[in-house]
Short mmCIF file of C-alpha atoms in Angstrom, two decimals:
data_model
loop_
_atom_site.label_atom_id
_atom_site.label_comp_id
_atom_site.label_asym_id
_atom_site.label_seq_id
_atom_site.Cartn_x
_atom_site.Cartn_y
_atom_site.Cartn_z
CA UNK V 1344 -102.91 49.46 -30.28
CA UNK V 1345 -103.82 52.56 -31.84
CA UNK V 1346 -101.97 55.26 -33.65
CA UNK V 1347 -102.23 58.67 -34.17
CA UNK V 1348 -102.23 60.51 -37.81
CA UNK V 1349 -98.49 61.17 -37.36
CA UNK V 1350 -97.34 57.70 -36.48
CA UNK V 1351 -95.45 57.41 -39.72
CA UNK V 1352 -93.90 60.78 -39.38
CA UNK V 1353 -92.63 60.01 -35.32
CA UNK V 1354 -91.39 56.50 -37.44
CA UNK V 1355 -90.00 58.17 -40.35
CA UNK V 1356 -87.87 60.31 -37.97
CA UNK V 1357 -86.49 57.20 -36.43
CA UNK V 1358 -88.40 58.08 -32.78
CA UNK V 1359 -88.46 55.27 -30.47
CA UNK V 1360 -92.49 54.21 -30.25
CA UNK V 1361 -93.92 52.56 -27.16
CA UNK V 1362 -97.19 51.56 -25.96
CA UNK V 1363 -99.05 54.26 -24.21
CA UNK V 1364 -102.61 54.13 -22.84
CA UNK V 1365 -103.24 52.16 -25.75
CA UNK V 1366 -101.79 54.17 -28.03
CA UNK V 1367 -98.37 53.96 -30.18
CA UNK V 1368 -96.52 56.75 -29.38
CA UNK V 1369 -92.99 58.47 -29.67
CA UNK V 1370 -91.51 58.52 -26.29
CA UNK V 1371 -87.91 60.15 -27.45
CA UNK V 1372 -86.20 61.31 -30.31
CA UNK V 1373 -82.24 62.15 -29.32
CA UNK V 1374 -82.71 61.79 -26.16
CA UNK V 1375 -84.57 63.36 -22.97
CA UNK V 1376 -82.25 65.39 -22.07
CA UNK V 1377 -81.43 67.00 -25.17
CA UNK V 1378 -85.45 67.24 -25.89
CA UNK V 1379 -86.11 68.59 -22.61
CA UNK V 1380 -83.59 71.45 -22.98
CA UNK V 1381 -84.77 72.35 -26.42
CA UNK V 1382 -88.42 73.04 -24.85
CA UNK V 1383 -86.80 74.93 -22.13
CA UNK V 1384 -84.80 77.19 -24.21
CA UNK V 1385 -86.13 77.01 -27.96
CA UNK V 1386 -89.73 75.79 -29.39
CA UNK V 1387 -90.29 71.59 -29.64
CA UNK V 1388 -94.02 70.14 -30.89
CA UNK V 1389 -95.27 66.77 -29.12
CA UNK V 1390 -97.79 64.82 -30.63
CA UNK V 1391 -100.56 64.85 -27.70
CA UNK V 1392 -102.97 63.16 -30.09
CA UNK V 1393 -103.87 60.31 -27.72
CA UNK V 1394 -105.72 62.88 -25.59
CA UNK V 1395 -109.78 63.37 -25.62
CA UNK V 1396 -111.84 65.31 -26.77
CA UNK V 1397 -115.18 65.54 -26.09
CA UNK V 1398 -117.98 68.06 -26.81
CA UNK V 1399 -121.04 69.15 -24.74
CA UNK V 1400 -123.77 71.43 -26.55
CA UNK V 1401 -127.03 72.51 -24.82
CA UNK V 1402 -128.97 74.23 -22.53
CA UNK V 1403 -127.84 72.24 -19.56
CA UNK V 1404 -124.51 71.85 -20.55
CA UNK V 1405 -123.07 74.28 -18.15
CA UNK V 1406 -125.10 72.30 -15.51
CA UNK V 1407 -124.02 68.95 -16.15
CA UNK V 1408 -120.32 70.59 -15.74
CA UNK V 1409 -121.17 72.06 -12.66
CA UNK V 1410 -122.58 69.11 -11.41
CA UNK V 1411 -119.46 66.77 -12.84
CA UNK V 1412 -116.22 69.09 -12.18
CA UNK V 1413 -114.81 70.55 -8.95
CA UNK V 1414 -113.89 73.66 -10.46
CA UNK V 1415 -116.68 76.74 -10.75
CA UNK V 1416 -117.00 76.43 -14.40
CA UNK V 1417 -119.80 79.30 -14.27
CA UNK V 1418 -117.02 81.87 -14.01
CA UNK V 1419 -115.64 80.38 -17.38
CA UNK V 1420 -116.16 83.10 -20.43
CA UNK V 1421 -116.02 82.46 -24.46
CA UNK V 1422 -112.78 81.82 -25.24
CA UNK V 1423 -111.49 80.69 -21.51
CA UNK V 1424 -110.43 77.67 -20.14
CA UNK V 1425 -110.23 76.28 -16.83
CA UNK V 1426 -108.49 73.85 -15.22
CA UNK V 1427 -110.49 71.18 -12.99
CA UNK V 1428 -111.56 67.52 -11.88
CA UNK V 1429 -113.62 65.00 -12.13
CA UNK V 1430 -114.18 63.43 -8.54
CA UNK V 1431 -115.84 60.09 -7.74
CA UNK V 1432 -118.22 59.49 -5.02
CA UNK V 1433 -115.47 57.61 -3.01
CA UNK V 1434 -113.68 60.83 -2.35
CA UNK V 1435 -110.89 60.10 -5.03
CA UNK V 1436 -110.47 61.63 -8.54
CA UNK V 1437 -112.18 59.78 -11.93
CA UNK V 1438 -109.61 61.78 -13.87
CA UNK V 1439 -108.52 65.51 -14.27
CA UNK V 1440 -108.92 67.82 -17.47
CA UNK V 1441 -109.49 71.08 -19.18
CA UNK V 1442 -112.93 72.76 -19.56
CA UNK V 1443 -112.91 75.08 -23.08
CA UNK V 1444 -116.05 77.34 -23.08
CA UNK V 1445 -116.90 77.57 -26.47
CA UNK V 1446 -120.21 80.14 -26.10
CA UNK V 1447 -123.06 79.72 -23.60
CA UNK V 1448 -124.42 76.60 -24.94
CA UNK V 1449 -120.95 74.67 -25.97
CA UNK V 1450 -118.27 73.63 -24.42
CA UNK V 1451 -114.86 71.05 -25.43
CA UNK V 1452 -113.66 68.69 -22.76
CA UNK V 1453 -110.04 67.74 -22.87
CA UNK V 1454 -109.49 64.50 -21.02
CA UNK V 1455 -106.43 61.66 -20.68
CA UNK V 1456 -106.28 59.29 -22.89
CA UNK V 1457 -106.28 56.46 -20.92
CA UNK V 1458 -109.63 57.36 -18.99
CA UNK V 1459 -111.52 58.36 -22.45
CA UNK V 1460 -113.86 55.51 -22.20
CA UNK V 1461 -113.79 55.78 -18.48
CA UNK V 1462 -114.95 59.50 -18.29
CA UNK V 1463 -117.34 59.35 -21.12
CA UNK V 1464 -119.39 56.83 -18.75
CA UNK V 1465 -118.58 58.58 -15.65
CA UNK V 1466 -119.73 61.99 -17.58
CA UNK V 1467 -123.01 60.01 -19.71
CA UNK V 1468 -124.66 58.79 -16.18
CA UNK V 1469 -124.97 61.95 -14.74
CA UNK V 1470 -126.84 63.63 -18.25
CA UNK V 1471 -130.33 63.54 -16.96
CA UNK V 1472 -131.13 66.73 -19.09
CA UNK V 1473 -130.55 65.54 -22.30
CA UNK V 1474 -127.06 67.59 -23.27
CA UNK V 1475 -125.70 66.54 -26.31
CA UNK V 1476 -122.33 65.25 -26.21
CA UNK V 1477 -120.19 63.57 -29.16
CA UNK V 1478 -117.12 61.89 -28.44
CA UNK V 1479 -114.96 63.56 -31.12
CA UNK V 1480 -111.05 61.96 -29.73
CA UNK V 1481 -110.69 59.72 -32.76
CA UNK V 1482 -111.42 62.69 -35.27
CA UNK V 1483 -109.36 64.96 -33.59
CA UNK V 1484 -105.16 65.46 -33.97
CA UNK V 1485 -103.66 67.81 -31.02
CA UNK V 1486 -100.10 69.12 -30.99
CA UNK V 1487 -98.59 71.03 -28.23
CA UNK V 1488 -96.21 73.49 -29.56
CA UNK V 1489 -94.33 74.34 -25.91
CA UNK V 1490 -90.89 77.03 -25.27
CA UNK V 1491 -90.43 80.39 -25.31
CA UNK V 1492 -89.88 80.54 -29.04
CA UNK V 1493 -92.85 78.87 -29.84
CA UNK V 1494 -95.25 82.20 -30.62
CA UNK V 1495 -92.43 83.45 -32.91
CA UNK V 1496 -91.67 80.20 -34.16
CA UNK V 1497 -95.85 79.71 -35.17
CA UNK V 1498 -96.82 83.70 -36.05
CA UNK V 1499 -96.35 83.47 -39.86
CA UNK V 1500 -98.87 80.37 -39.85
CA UNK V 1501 -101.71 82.27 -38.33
CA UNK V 1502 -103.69 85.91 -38.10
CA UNK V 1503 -104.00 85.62 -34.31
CA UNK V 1504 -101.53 86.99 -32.10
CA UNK V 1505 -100.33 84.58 -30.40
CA UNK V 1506 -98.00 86.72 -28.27
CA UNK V 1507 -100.99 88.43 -27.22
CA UNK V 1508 -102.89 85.55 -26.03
CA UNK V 1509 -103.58 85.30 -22.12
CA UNK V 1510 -102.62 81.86 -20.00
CA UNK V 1511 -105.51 79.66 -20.56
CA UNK V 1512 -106.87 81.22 -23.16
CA UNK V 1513 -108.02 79.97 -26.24
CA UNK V 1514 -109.23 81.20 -30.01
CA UNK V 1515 -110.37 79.29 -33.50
CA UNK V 1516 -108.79 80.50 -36.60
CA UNK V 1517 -106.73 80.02 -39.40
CA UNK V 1518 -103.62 77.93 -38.84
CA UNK V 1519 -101.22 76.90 -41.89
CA UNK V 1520 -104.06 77.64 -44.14
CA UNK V 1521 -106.66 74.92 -42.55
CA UNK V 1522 -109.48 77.16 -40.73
CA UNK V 1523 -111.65 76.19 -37.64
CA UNK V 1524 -108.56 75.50 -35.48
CA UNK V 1525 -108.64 75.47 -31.86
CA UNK V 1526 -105.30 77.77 -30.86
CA UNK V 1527 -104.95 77.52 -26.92
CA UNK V 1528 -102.41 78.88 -24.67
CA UNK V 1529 -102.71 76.09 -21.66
CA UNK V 1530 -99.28 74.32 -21.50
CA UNK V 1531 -97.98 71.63 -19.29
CA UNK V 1532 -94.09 71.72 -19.79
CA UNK V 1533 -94.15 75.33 -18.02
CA UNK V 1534 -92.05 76.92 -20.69
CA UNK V 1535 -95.20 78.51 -22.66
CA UNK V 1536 -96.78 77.60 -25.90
CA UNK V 1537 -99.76 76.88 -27.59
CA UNK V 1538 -102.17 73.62 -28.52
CA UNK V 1539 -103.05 73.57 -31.66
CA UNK V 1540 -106.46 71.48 -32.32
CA UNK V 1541 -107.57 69.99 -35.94
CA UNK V 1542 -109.04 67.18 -37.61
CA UNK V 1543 -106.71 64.42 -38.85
CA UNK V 1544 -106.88 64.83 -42.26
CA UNK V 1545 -105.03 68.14 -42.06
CA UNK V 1546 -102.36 66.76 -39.78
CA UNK V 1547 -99.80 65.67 -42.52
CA UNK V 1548 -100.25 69.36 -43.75
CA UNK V 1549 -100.29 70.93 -39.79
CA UNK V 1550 -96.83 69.08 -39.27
CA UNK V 1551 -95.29 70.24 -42.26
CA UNK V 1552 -95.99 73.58 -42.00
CA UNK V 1553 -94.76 74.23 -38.09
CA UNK V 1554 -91.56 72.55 -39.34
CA UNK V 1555 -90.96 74.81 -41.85
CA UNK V 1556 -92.05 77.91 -40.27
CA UNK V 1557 -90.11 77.07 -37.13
CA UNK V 1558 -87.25 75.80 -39.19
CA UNK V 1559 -85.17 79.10 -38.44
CA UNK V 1560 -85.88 78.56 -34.85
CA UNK V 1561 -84.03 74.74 -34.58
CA UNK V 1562 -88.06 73.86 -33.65
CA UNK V 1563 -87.86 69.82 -32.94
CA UNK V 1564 -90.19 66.92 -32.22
CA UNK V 1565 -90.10 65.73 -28.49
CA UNK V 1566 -91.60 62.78 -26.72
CA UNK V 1567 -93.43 61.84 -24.15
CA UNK V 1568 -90.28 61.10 -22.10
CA UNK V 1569 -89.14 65.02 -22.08
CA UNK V 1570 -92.60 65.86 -21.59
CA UNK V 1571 -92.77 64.11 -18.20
CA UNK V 1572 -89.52 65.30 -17.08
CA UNK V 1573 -90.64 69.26 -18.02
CA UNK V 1574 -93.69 68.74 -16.20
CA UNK V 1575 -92.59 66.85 -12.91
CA UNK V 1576 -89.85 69.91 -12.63
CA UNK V 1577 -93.15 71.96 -12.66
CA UNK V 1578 -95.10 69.77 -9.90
CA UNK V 1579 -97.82 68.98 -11.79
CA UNK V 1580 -99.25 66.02 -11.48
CA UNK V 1581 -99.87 63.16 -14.02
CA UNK V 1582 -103.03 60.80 -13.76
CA UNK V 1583 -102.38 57.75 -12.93
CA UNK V 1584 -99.03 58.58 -10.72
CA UNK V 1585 -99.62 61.29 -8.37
CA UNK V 1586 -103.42 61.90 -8.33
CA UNK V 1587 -105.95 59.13 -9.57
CA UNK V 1588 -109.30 57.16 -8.03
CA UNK V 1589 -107.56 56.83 -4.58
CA UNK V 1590 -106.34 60.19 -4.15
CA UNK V 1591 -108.33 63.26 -2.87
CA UNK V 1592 -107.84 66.68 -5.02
CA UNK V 1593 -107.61 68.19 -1.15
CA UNK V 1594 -104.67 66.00 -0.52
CA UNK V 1595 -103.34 66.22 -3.86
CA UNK V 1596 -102.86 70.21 -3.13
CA UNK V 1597 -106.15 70.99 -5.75
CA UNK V 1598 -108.12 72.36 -3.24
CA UNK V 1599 -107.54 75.69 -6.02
CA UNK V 1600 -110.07 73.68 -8.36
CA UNK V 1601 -112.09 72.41 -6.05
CA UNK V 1602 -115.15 75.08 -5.32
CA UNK V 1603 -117.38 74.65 -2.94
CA UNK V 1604 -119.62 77.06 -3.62
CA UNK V 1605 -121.90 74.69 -5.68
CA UNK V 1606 -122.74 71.36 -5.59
CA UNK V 1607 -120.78 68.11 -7.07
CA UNK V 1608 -120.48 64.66 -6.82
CA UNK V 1609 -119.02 64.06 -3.61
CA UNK V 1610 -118.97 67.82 -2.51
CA UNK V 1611 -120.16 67.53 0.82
CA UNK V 1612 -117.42 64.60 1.82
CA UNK V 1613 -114.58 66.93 0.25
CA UNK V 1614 -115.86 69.85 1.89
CA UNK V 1615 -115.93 67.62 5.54
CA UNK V 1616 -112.48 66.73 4.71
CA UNK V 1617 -111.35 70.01 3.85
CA UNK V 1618 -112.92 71.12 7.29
CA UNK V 1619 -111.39 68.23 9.33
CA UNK V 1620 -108.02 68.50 8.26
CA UNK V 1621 -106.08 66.11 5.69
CA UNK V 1622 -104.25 63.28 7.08
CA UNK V 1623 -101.52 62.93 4.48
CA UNK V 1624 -100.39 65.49 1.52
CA UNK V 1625 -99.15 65.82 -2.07
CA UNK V 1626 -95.55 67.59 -1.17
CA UNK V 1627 -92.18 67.51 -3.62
CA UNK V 1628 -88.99 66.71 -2.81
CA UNK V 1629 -85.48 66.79 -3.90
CA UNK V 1630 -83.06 64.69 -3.04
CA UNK V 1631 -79.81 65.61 -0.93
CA UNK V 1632 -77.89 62.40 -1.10
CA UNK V 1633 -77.35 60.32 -4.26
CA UNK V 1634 -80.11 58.63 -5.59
CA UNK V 1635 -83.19 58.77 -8.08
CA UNK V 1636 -86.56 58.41 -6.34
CA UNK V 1637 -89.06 56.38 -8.36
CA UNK V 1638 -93.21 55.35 -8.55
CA UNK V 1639 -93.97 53.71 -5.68
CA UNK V 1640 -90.87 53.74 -3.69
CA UNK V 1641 -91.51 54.17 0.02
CA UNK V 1642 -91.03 57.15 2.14
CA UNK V 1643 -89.62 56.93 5.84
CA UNK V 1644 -88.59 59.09 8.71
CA UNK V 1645 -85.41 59.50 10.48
CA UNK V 1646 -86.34 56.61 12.69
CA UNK V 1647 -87.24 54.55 9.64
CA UNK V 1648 -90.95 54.27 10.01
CA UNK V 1649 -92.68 54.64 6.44
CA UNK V 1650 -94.99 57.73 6.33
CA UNK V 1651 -95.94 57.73 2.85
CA UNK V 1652 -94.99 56.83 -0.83
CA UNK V 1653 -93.47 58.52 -3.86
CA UNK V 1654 -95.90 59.09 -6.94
CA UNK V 1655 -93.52 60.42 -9.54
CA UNK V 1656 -89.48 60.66 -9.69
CA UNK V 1657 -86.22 61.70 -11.81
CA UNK V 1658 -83.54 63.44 -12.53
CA UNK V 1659 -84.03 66.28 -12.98
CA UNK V 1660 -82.59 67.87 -16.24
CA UNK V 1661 -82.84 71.73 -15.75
CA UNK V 1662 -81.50 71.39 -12.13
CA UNK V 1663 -79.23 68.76 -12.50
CA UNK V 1664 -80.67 66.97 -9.19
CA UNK V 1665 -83.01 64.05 -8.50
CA UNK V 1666 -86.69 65.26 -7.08
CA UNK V 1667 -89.92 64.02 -6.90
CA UNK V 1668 -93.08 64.09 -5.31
CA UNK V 1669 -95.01 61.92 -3.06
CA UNK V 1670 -98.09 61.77 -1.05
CA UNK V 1671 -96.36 61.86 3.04
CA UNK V 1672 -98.59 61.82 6.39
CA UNK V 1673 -99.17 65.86 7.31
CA UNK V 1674 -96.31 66.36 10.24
CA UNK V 1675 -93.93 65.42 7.20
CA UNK V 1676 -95.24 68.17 4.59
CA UNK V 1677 -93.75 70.66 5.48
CA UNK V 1678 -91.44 72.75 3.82
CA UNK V 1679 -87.42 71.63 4.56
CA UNK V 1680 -88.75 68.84 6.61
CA UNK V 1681 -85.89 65.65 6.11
CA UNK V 1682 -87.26 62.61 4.82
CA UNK V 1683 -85.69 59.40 3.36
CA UNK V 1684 -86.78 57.58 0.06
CA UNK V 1685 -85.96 54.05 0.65
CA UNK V 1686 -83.95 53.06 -2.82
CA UNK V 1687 -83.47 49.32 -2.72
CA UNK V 1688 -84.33 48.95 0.71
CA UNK V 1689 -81.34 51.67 1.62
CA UNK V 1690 -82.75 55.19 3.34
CA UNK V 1691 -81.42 57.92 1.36
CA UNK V 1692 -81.80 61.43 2.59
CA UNK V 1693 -84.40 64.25 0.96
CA UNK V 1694 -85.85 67.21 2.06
CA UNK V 1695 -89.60 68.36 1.48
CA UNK V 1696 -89.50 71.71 -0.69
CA UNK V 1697 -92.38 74.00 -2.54
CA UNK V 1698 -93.90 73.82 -5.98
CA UNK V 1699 -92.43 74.59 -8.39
CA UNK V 1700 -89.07 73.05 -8.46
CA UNK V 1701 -88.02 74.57 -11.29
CA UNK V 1702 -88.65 78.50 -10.95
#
């Protein structure tokens, strides 16, 4: 199992470590709750370390992109970033992930950690016009400083102005006196915030200083378990539960990042798809009876035939109710349309409702 450069501090601070995508990583500190409420109302830091990172340099680079993602990443300018996916050729998803366009001939690739290997290959068999790419996840440390505190909270570190920055958005500078540091404004808590990119060897120093900067704003270190909960009260989705090689980014509601105004792997198929109608959809759900939907759980309808399947579930700290979301045949998706998620073989009553949950 691997670790990240700030194993020993998530240790240190008595975090409690679990395995994830092969990596050791804090998954809470106090508590979810408590962690999730401090991103939603103050500043917290995650250590997204496990994440990839990979960069493309060229003149095809752009075209290998194009030819890879779903999204149009020709519209991208220096300093933007875009969100998008990486389809397959079976009409499912390889993995989704953030395009950075460095300048014309560069570009960073942010992918999940537990497809790095998988999306490296996927990415390397398509390079037919020799576009340099380096693998740089193992070199690089990310935190994700998320709340609405966070640009106060980080100012004093860095000459950008961070309050300034636009939604996906991103800048290198000078941050806690390390330079070359990717500063991005992406987030995916839905609280706002900033990534903050470096090499490992500064991340001892990187840590320190946000801590102490963001000391007079109670900043805190969160987990992985608060940043699930922040972003399922969002509706976005998480590889591996709600979108992944099975699922279709039409279905899954990405049709947004899915541009058919060029051609990708699989384009046509999507496009046919998109055309002919989807036969079951990516919808959330809360629920109005007791119970906490979970992964894989079944969905049924009043007359207890199953018409889909849950993805992702909990309860839901900032509302104080259980939702979810789930992938439910098409005369179920729409809005205040009552379902039941089948908890222990019991039906228990929900109602379809829009993205975002939490507003």
């Amino acid at each position: 199992m691997k670790n990240t450069a700030l194993t020993e501090k998530h240790i240190a601070l008595g975090a409690k470590m679990v395995p994830f995508a092969g990596y050791n990583m804090p998954v809470t500190y106090e508590g979810i709750n408590a962690e999730h409420a401090t991103v939603r109302n103050g500043v917290g830091v995650f250590d997204v370390s496990h994440m990839g990172e990979f960069i493309l340099k060229g003149e095809n680079a752009l075209d290998l992109i194009q030819r890879v993602t779903s999204n149009d990443a020709a519209k991208l300018y220096d300093g933007k970033v875009q969100y998008s996916c990486l389809p397959n050729k079976d009409g499912g998803i390889v993995d989704d992930l953030l395009v950075y366009k460095i300048d014309d001939k560069t570009y960073m690739l942010v992918v999940n950690a537990s497809n790095i290997e998988k999306d490296w290959d996927w990415i390397q068999q398509f390079n037919s016009k020799d576009v340099e790419m380096h693998n740089i996840s193992d070199q690089t440390s990310l935190l994700a400083i998320q709340g609405p505190k966070a640009a106060d909270a980080l100012q004093s570190l860095t000459d950008v102005d961070l309050a300034s920055m636009e939604y996906y958005t991103f800048v290198k500078g000078t941050f806690a006196g390390v330079d070359n540091v990717v500063i991005s404004a992406t987030g995916y808590t839905g609280a706002g915030g900033f990534e903050i990119y470096f090499e490992n060897q500064y991340a001892d120093q990187i840590w320190d200083a946000i801590f102490k900067a963001g000391a007079p704003y109670n900043i805190q270190p969160i987990g992985l378990g608060a940043r699930d909960t922040l972003r399922l009260e969002m509706g976005f989705c998480l590889y591996g539960n709600d979108i992944d090689d099975t699922t279709s980014p039409i279905e899954a509601g990405l049709g947004w990042i899915t541009k058919f105004s060029k051609s990708f792997t699989n384009s046509e198929a999507l496009l046919a798809q998109k055309e002919a109608g989807i036969q079951k959809k990516l919808v959330g759900f809360e629920m109005i009876d007791r119970g906490i939907p979970r992964h894989d759980y079944e969905i049924a309808d009043a007359e207890g035939n199953i018409i889909g399947k849950v993805t992702s579930g909990t309860q839901a700290p900032s509302l104080q109710k259980a939702i979810g979301m789930g992938y439910v045949a098409k005369d179920f998706a729409k809005e205040g349309t009552e379902v039941f998620i089948l908890i222990r073989n019991t039906p228990i009553k929900a109602k379809v409702v829009k993205f975002p949950f939490y507003k």
